[in-house]
PDB file of N, CA, C and O and ligand atoms in Angstrom:
ATOM      1  N   VAL A   1      26.970 -23.606   0.396  1.00 77.00           N
ATOM      2  CA  VAL A   1      28.368 -23.457   0.795  1.00 77.00           C
ATOM      3  C   VAL A   1      28.515 -23.830   2.251  1.00 77.00           C
ATOM      4  O   VAL A   1      27.746 -23.413   3.090  1.00 77.00           O
ATOM      5  N   ALA A   2      29.510 -24.668   2.522  1.00 80.00           N
ATOM      6  CA  ALA A   2      29.764 -25.064   3.894  1.00 80.00           C
ATOM      7  C   ALA A   2      31.151 -24.589   4.297  1.00 80.00           C
ATOM      8  O   ALA A   2      32.032 -24.420   3.466  1.00 80.00           O
ATOM      9  N   THR A   3      31.316 -24.382   5.555  1.00 82.00           N
ATOM     10  CA  THR A   3      32.614 -23.948   6.061  1.00 82.00           C
ATOM     11  C   THR A   3      33.330 -25.121   6.698  1.00 82.00           C
ATOM     12  O   THR A   3      32.779 -25.811   7.543  1.00 82.00           O
ATOM     13  N   TYR A   4      34.531 -25.347   6.251  1.00 84.00           N
ATOM     14  CA  TYR A   4      35.317 -26.445   6.785  1.00 84.00           C
ATOM     15  C   TYR A   4      36.502 -25.894   7.557  1.00 84.00           C
ATOM     16  O   TYR A   4      37.083 -24.894   7.175  1.00 84.00           O
ATOM     17  N   GLU A   5      36.824 -26.582   8.621  1.00 88.00           N
ATOM     18  CA  GLU A   5      37.939 -26.137   9.441  1.00 88.00           C
ATOM     19  C   GLU A   5      39.161 -26.992   9.144  1.00 88.00           C
ATOM     20  O   GLU A   5      39.087 -28.219   9.102  1.00 88.00           O
ATOM     21  N   TYR A   6      40.251 -26.320   8.942  1.00 90.00           N
ATOM     22  CA  TYR A   6      41.514 -27.007   8.708  1.00 90.00           C
ATOM     23  C   TYR A   6      42.533 -26.555   9.732  1.00 90.00           C
ATOM     24  O   TYR A   6      42.464 -25.458  10.258  1.00 90.00           O
ATOM     25  N   LYS A   7      43.458 -27.429   9.978  1.00 92.00           N
ATOM     26  CA  LYS A   7      44.533 -27.070  10.893  1.00 92.00           C
ATOM     27  C   LYS A   7      45.855 -27.188  10.140  1.00 92.00           C
ATOM     28  O   LYS A   7      46.183 -28.233   9.586  1.00 92.00           O
ATOM     29  N   CYS A   8      46.576 -26.100  10.168  1.00 94.00           N
ATOM     30  CA  CYS A   8      47.876 -26.074   9.511  1.00 94.00           C
ATOM     31  C   CYS A   8      48.881 -26.868  10.334  1.00 94.00           C
ATOM     32  O   CYS A   8      48.750 -27.010  11.546  1.00 94.00           O
ATOM     33  N   GLU A   9      49.872 -27.415   9.645  1.00 93.00           N
ATOM     34  CA  GLU A   9      50.868 -28.200  10.359  1.00 93.00           C
ATOM     35  C   GLU A   9      51.674 -27.336  11.321  1.00 93.00           C
ATOM     36  O   GLU A   9      52.385 -27.852  12.171  1.00 93.00           O
ATOM     37  N   LEU A  10      51.551 -26.042  11.153  1.00 93.00           N
ATOM     38  CA  LEU A  10      52.241 -25.145  12.072  1.00 93.00           C
ATOM     39  C   LEU A  10      51.293 -24.607  13.130  1.00 93.00           C
ATOM     40  O   LEU A  10      51.663 -23.779  13.939  1.00 93.00           O
ATOM     41  N   GLY A  11      50.062 -25.070  13.084  1.00 93.00           N
ATOM     42  CA  GLY A  11      49.157 -24.726  14.162  1.00 93.00           C
ATOM     43  C   GLY A  11      48.121 -23.664  13.830  1.00 93.00           C
ATOM     44  O   GLY A  11      47.295 -23.332  14.667  1.00 93.00           O
ATOM     45  N   HIS A  12      48.173 -23.125  12.617  1.00 94.00           N
ATOM     46  CA  HIS A  12      47.163 -22.130  12.264  1.00 94.00           C
ATOM     47  C   HIS A  12      45.806 -22.797  12.076  1.00 94.00           C
ATOM     48  O   HIS A  12      45.720 -23.913  11.586  1.00 94.00           O
ATOM     49  N   SER A  13      44.787 -22.090  12.469  1.00 92.00           N
ATOM     50  CA  SER A  13      43.432 -22.575  12.245  1.00 92.00           C
ATOM     51  C   SER A  13      42.860 -21.836  11.043  1.00 92.00           C
ATOM     52  O   SER A  13      42.776 -20.614  11.033  1.00 92.00           O
ATOM     53  N   ILE A  14      42.477 -22.592  10.026  1.00 90.00           N
ATOM     54  CA  ILE A  14      42.009 -21.980   8.787  1.00 90.00           C
ATOM     55  C   ILE A  14      40.590 -22.428   8.502  1.00 90.00           C
ATOM     56  O   ILE A  14      40.274 -23.611   8.582  1.00 90.00           O
ATOM     57  N   LEU A  15      39.738 -21.465   8.194  1.00 88.00           N
ATOM     58  CA  LEU A  15      38.378 -21.793   7.786  1.00 88.00           C
ATOM     59  C   LEU A  15      38.253 -21.592   6.279  1.00 88.00           C
ATOM     60  O   LEU A  15      38.619 -20.560   5.747  1.00 88.00           O
ATOM     61  N   ILE A  16      37.763 -22.623   5.610  1.00 84.00           N
ATOM     62  CA  ILE A  16      37.637 -22.553   4.158  1.00 84.00           C
ATOM     63  C   ILE A  16      36.188 -22.798   3.772  1.00 84.00           C
ATOM     64  O   ILE A  16      35.576 -23.782   4.185  1.00 84.00           O
ATOM     65  N   GLU A  17      35.672 -21.869   2.974  1.00 84.00           N
ATOM     66  CA  GLU A  17      34.307 -22.033   2.486  1.00 84.00           C
ATOM     67  C   GLU A  17      34.345 -22.738   1.144  1.00 84.00           C
ATOM     68  O   GLU A  17      35.104 -22.390   0.252  1.00 84.00           O
ATOM     69  N   ARG A  18      33.525 -23.766   1.039  1.00 79.00           N
ATOM     70  CA  ARG A  18      33.545 -24.547  -0.184  1.00 79.00           C
ATOM     71  C   ARG A  18      32.159 -25.102  -0.434  1.00 79.00           C
ATOM     72  O   ARG A  18      31.442 -25.483   0.490  1.00 79.00           O
ATOM     73  N   SER A  19      31.817 -25.147  -1.699  1.00 81.00           N
ATOM     74  CA  SER A  19      30.549 -25.769  -2.045  1.00 81.00           C
ATOM     75  C   SER A  19      30.597 -27.247  -1.695  1.00 81.00           C
ATOM     76  O   SER A  19      31.626 -27.898  -1.809  1.00 81.00           O
ATOM     77  N   MET A  20      29.469 -27.766  -1.247  1.00 70.00           N
ATOM     78  CA  MET A  20      29.463 -29.146  -0.791  1.00 70.00           C
ATOM     79  C   MET A  20      29.649 -30.115  -1.951  1.00 70.00           C
ATOM     80  O   MET A  20      30.011 -31.270  -1.764  1.00 70.00           O
ATOM     81  N   THR A  21      29.393 -29.639  -3.155  1.00 80.00           N
ATOM     82  CA  THR A  21      29.541 -30.514  -4.312  1.00 80.00           C
ATOM     83  C   THR A  21      30.949 -30.435  -4.877  1.00 80.00           C
ATOM     84  O   THR A  21      31.346 -31.247  -5.694  1.00 80.00           O
ATOM     85  N   GLN A  22      31.668 -29.444  -4.417  1.00 72.00           N
ATOM     86  CA  GLN A  22      33.023 -29.267  -4.917  1.00 72.00           C
ATOM     87  C   GLN A  22      33.935 -30.339  -4.340  1.00 72.00           C
ATOM     88  O   GLN A  22      33.837 -30.692  -3.165  1.00 72.00           O
ATOM     89  N   GLU A  23      34.789 -30.833  -5.170  1.00 74.00           N
ATOM     90  CA  GLU A  23      35.691 -31.871  -4.704  1.00 74.00           C
ATOM     91  C   GLU A  23      36.757 -31.300  -3.798  1.00 74.00           C
ATOM     92  O   GLU A  23      37.204 -30.171  -3.965  1.00 74.00           O
ATOM     93  N   GLU A  24      37.150 -32.126  -2.868  1.00 67.00           N
ATOM     94  CA  GLU A  24      38.175 -31.689  -1.929  1.00 67.00           C
ATOM     95  C   GLU A  24      39.520 -31.638  -2.639  1.00 67.00           C
ATOM     96  O   GLU A  24      39.958 -32.616  -3.223  1.00 67.00           O
ATOM     97  N   THR A  25      40.134 -30.509  -2.569  1.00 71.00           N
ATOM     98  CA  THR A  25      41.423 -30.358  -3.225  1.00 71.00           C
ATOM     99  C   THR A  25      42.498 -30.114  -2.177  1.00 71.00           C
ATOM    100  O   THR A  25      42.204 -29.762  -1.043  1.00 71.00           O
ATOM    101  N   GLU A  26      43.689 -30.313  -2.602  1.00 73.00           N
ATOM    102  CA  GLU A  26      44.795 -30.094  -1.679  1.00 73.00           C
ATOM    103  C   GLU A  26      44.893 -28.608  -1.371  1.00 73.00           C
ATOM    104  O   GLU A  26      44.857 -27.771  -2.263  1.00 73.00           O
ATOM    105  N   THR A  27      44.984 -28.325  -0.111  1.00 82.00           N
ATOM    106  CA  THR A  27      45.005 -26.928   0.292  1.00 82.00           C
ATOM    107  C   THR A  27      46.224 -26.633   1.131  1.00 82.00           C
ATOM    108  O   THR A  27      46.740 -27.506   1.823  1.00 82.00           O
ATOM    109  N   THR A  28      46.637 -25.420   1.062  1.00 90.00           N
ATOM    110  CA  THR A  28      47.750 -25.000   1.892  1.00 90.00           C
ATOM    111  C   THR A  28      47.322 -23.818   2.744  1.00 90.00           C
ATOM    112  O   THR A  28      46.349 -23.134   2.430  1.00 90.00           O
ATOM    113  N   CYS A  29      48.047 -23.624   3.797  1.00 92.00           N
ATOM    114  CA  CYS A  29      47.722 -22.578   4.752  1.00 92.00           C
ATOM    115  C   CYS A  29      47.724 -21.214   4.071  1.00 92.00           C
ATOM    116  O   CYS A  29      48.542 -20.928   3.208  1.00 92.00           O
ATOM    117  N   THR A  30      46.763 -20.394   4.472  1.00 90.00           N
ATOM    118  CA  THR A  30      46.636 -19.079   3.850  1.00 90.00           C
ATOM    119  C   THR A  30      47.281 -17.994   4.698  1.00 90.00           C
ATOM    120  O   THR A  30      47.217 -16.827   4.362  1.00 90.00           O
ATOM    121  N   ALA A  31      47.871 -18.402   5.800  1.00 90.00           N
ATOM    122  CA  ALA A  31      48.543 -17.414   6.631  1.00 90.00           C
ATOM    123  C   ALA A  31      49.779 -16.886   5.888  1.00 90.00           C
ATOM    124  O   ALA A  31      50.410 -17.616   5.133  1.00 90.00           O
ATOM    125  N   PRO A  32      50.075 -15.606   6.102  1.00 91.00           N
ATOM    126  CA  PRO A  32      51.233 -15.017   5.430  1.00 91.00           C
ATOM    127  C   PRO A  32      52.523 -15.770   5.757  1.00 91.00           C
ATOM    128  O   PRO A  32      52.775 -16.116   6.902  1.00 91.00           O
ATOM    129  N   ASP A  33      53.302 -16.021   4.739  1.00 93.00           N
ATOM    130  CA  ASP A  33      54.617 -16.653   4.913  1.00 93.00           C
ATOM    131  C   ASP A  33      54.529 -18.036   5.547  1.00 93.00           C
ATOM    132  O   ASP A  33      55.421 -18.439   6.273  1.00 93.00           O
ATOM    133  N   CYS A  34      53.450 -18.740   5.298  1.00 93.00           N
ATOM    134  CA  CYS A  34      53.345 -20.058   5.919  1.00 93.00           C
ATOM    135  C   CYS A  34      53.359 -21.148   4.847  1.00 93.00           C
ATOM    136  O   CYS A  34      54.346 -21.835   4.678  1.00 93.00           O
ATOM    137  N   ASN A  35      52.248 -21.265   4.126  1.00 91.00           N
ATOM    138  CA  ASN A  35      52.152 -22.268   3.067  1.00 91.00           C
ATOM    139  C   ASN A  35      52.240 -23.699   3.585  1.00 91.00           C
ATOM    140  O   ASN A  35      52.546 -24.615   2.857  1.00 91.00           O
ATOM    141  N   GLY A  36      51.977 -23.888   4.863  1.00 93.00           N
ATOM    142  CA  GLY A  36      52.027 -25.225   5.438  1.00 93.00           C
ATOM    143  C   GLY A  36      50.866 -26.074   4.952  1.00 93.00           C
ATOM    144  O   GLY A  36      49.846 -25.570   4.490  1.00 93.00           O
ATOM    145  N   GLY A  37      51.042 -27.360   5.044  1.00 92.00           N
ATOM    146  CA  GLY A  37      49.990 -28.278   4.654  1.00 92.00           C
ATOM    147  C   GLY A  37      48.832 -28.223   5.626  1.00 92.00           C
ATOM    148  O   GLY A  37      49.015 -28.032   6.814  1.00 92.00           O
ATOM    149  N   LEU A  38      47.625 -28.385   5.095  1.00 91.00           N
ATOM    150  CA  LEU A  38      46.445 -28.309   5.941  1.00 91.00           C
ATOM    151  C   LEU A  38      45.855 -29.686   6.176  1.00 91.00           C
ATOM    152  O   LEU A  38      45.811 -30.528   5.281  1.00 91.00           O
ATOM    153  N   GLN A  39      45.422 -29.889   7.385  1.00 90.00           N
ATOM    154  CA  GLN A  39      44.775 -31.138   7.757  1.00 90.00           C
ATOM    155  C   GLN A  39      43.334 -30.830   8.112  1.00 90.00           C
ATOM    156  O   GLN A  39      43.060 -29.950   8.909  1.00 90.00           O
ATOM    157  N   ARG A  40      42.443 -31.538   7.493  1.00 88.00           N
ATOM    158  CA  ARG A  40      41.026 -31.319   7.742  1.00 88.00           C
ATOM    159  C   ARG A  40      40.704 -31.663   9.191  1.00 88.00           C
ATOM    160  O   ARG A  40      41.118 -32.695   9.698  1.00 88.00           O
ATOM    161  N   VAL A  41      39.970 -30.753   9.812  1.00 87.00           N
ATOM    162  CA  VAL A  41      39.561 -30.992  11.196  1.00 87.00           C
ATOM    163  C   VAL A  41      38.120 -31.474  11.192  1.00 87.00           C
ATOM    164  O   VAL A  41      37.222 -30.780  10.740  1.00 87.00           O
ATOM    165  N   TYR A  42      37.937 -32.681  11.652  1.00 82.00           N
ATOM    166  CA  TYR A  42      36.589 -33.222  11.735  1.00 82.00           C
ATOM    167  C   TYR A  42      36.044 -32.951  13.126  1.00 82.00           C
ATOM    168  O   TYR A  42      36.355 -33.653  14.077  1.00 82.00           O
ATOM    169  N   THR A  43      35.266 -31.915  13.195  1.00 73.00           N
ATOM    170  CA  THR A  43      34.750 -31.522  14.493  1.00 73.00           C
ATOM    171  C   THR A  43      33.634 -32.458  14.914  1.00 73.00           C
ATOM    172  O   THR A  43      32.731 -32.768  14.148  1.00 73.00           O
ATOM    173  N   ALA A  44      33.725 -32.908  16.125  1.00 69.00           N
ATOM    174  CA  ALA A  44      32.712 -33.808  16.669  1.00 69.00           C
ATOM    175  C   ALA A  44      31.448 -33.019  16.957  1.00 69.00           C
ATOM    176  O   ALA A  44      31.496 -31.827  17.221  1.00 69.00           O
ATOM    177  N   PRO A  45      30.335 -33.686  16.865  1.00 65.00           N
ATOM    178  CA  PRO A  45      29.070 -33.023  17.207  1.00 65.00           C
ATOM    179  C   PRO A  45      29.096 -32.531  18.636  1.00 65.00           C
ATOM    180  O   PRO A  45      29.675 -33.155  19.513  1.00 65.00           O
ATOM    181  N   VAL A  46      28.495 -31.397  18.823  1.00 67.00           N
ATOM    182  CA  VAL A  46      28.493 -30.826  20.167  1.00 67.00           C
ATOM    183  C   VAL A  46      27.605 -31.660  21.073  1.00 67.00           C
ATOM    184  O   VAL A  46      26.454 -31.938  20.771  1.00 67.00           O
ATOM    185  N   VAL A  47      28.199 -32.092  22.156  1.00 66.00           N
ATOM    186  CA  VAL A  47      27.461 -32.922  23.108  1.00 66.00           C
ATOM    187  C   VAL A  47      27.209 -32.124  24.374  1.00 66.00           C
ATOM    188  O   VAL A  47      28.117 -31.541  24.943  1.00 66.00           O
ATOM    189  N   THR A  48      25.983 -32.101  24.752  1.00 69.00           N
ATOM    190  CA  THR A  48      25.642 -31.389  25.978  1.00 69.00           C
ATOM    191  C   THR A  48      25.348 -32.390  27.088  1.00 69.00           C
ATOM    192  O   THR A  48      24.501 -33.259  26.947  1.00 69.00           O
ATOM    193  N   PHE A  49      26.105 -32.271  28.136  1.00 66.00           N
ATOM    194  CA  PHE A  49      25.888 -33.158  29.261  1.00 66.00           C
ATOM    195  C   PHE A  49      24.837 -32.571  30.185  1.00 66.00           C
ATOM    196  O   PHE A  49      24.958 -31.452  30.653  1.00 66.00           O
ATOM    197  N   LYS A  50      23.823 -33.345  30.412  1.00 68.00           N
ATOM    198  CA  LYS A  50      22.782 -32.861  31.325  1.00 68.00           C
ATOM    199  C   LYS A  50      23.065 -33.419  32.709  1.00 68.00           C
ATOM    200  O   LYS A  50      23.107 -34.626  32.909  1.00 68.00           O
ATOM    201  N   GLY A  51      23.265 -32.541  33.628  1.00 65.00           N
ATOM    202  CA  GLY A  51      23.564 -32.982  34.981  1.00 65.00           C
ATOM    203  C   GLY A  51      25.005 -33.448  35.086  1.00 65.00           C
ATOM    204  O   GLY A  51      25.837 -33.176  34.218  1.00 65.00           O
ATOM    205  N   THR A  52      25.271 -34.188  36.116  1.00 62.00           N
ATOM    206  CA  THR A  52      26.631 -34.654  36.336  1.00 62.00           C
ATOM    207  C   THR A  52      26.634 -36.162  36.493  1.00 62.00           C
ATOM    208  O   THR A  52      25.608 -36.802  36.570  1.00 62.00           O
ATOM    209  N   GLY A  53      27.810 -36.734  36.530  1.00 61.00           N
ATOM    210  CA  GLY A  53      27.918 -38.154  36.809  1.00 61.00           C
ATOM    211  C   GLY A  53      28.181 -38.993  35.582  1.00 61.00           C
ATOM    212  O   GLY A  53      28.157 -40.201  35.640  1.00 61.00           O
ATOM    213  N   PHE A  54      28.447 -38.344  34.453  1.00 57.00           N
ATOM    214  CA  PHE A  54      28.698 -39.111  33.249  1.00 57.00           C
ATOM    215  C   PHE A  54      30.117 -38.924  32.731  1.00 57.00           C
ATOM    216  O   PHE A  54      30.376 -38.978  31.558  1.00 57.00           O
ATOM    217  N   TYR A  55      30.980 -38.645  33.640  1.00 60.00           N
ATOM    218  CA  TYR A  55      32.365 -38.454  33.227  1.00 60.00           C
ATOM    219  C   TYR A  55      33.092 -39.787  33.179  1.00 60.00           C
ATOM    220  O   TYR A  55      32.920 -40.630  34.059  1.00 60.00           O
ATOM    221  N   SER A  56      33.871 -39.968  32.167  1.00 59.00           N
ATOM    222  CA  SER A  56      34.666 -41.169  32.109  1.00 59.00           C
ATOM    223  C   SER A  56      35.728 -41.140  33.192  1.00 59.00           C
ATOM    224  O   SER A  56      36.302 -40.098  33.491  1.00 59.00           O
ATOM    225  N   LYS A  57      35.996 -42.281  33.732  1.00 62.00           N
ATOM    226  CA  LYS A  57      36.984 -42.325  34.803  1.00 62.00           C
ATOM    227  C   LYS A  57      38.405 -42.395  34.230  1.00 62.00           C
ATOM    228  O   LYS A  57      39.361 -42.486  34.955  1.00 62.00           O
ATOM    229  N   GLY A  58      38.496 -42.399  32.951  1.00 60.00           N
ATOM    230  CA  GLY A  58      39.808 -42.450  32.330  1.00 60.00           C
ATOM    231  C   GLY A  58      40.417 -43.813  32.452  1.00 60.00           C
ATOM    232  O   GLY A  58      39.780 -44.768  32.877  1.00 60.00           O
ATOM    233  N   GLY A  59      41.683 -43.892  32.095  1.00 57.00           N
ATOM    234  CA  GLY A  59      42.237 -45.209  32.212  1.00 57.00           C
ATOM    235  C   GLY A  59      43.683 -45.271  31.895  1.00 57.00           C
ATOM    236  O   GLY A  59      44.293 -44.648  31.133  1.00 57.00           O
TER     237      GLY A  59
HETATM  238 ZN1  LIG B   1      49.997 -22.033   8.684  1.00 87.59          ZN
END
């Protein structure tokens, strides 16, 4: 079982546990009185910066 993070269109953060073999189904927010559509949050791998000097200068 893996935990997936979803973000409700109203801003709620929802964690859903689902078997990795289970197909992704349409989900709605579980917050009371919400029922908003959920958007899967693809969390980026945690990056650890060692030292300084690797900041993007933006653009
Ligand atoms: Zn919601």
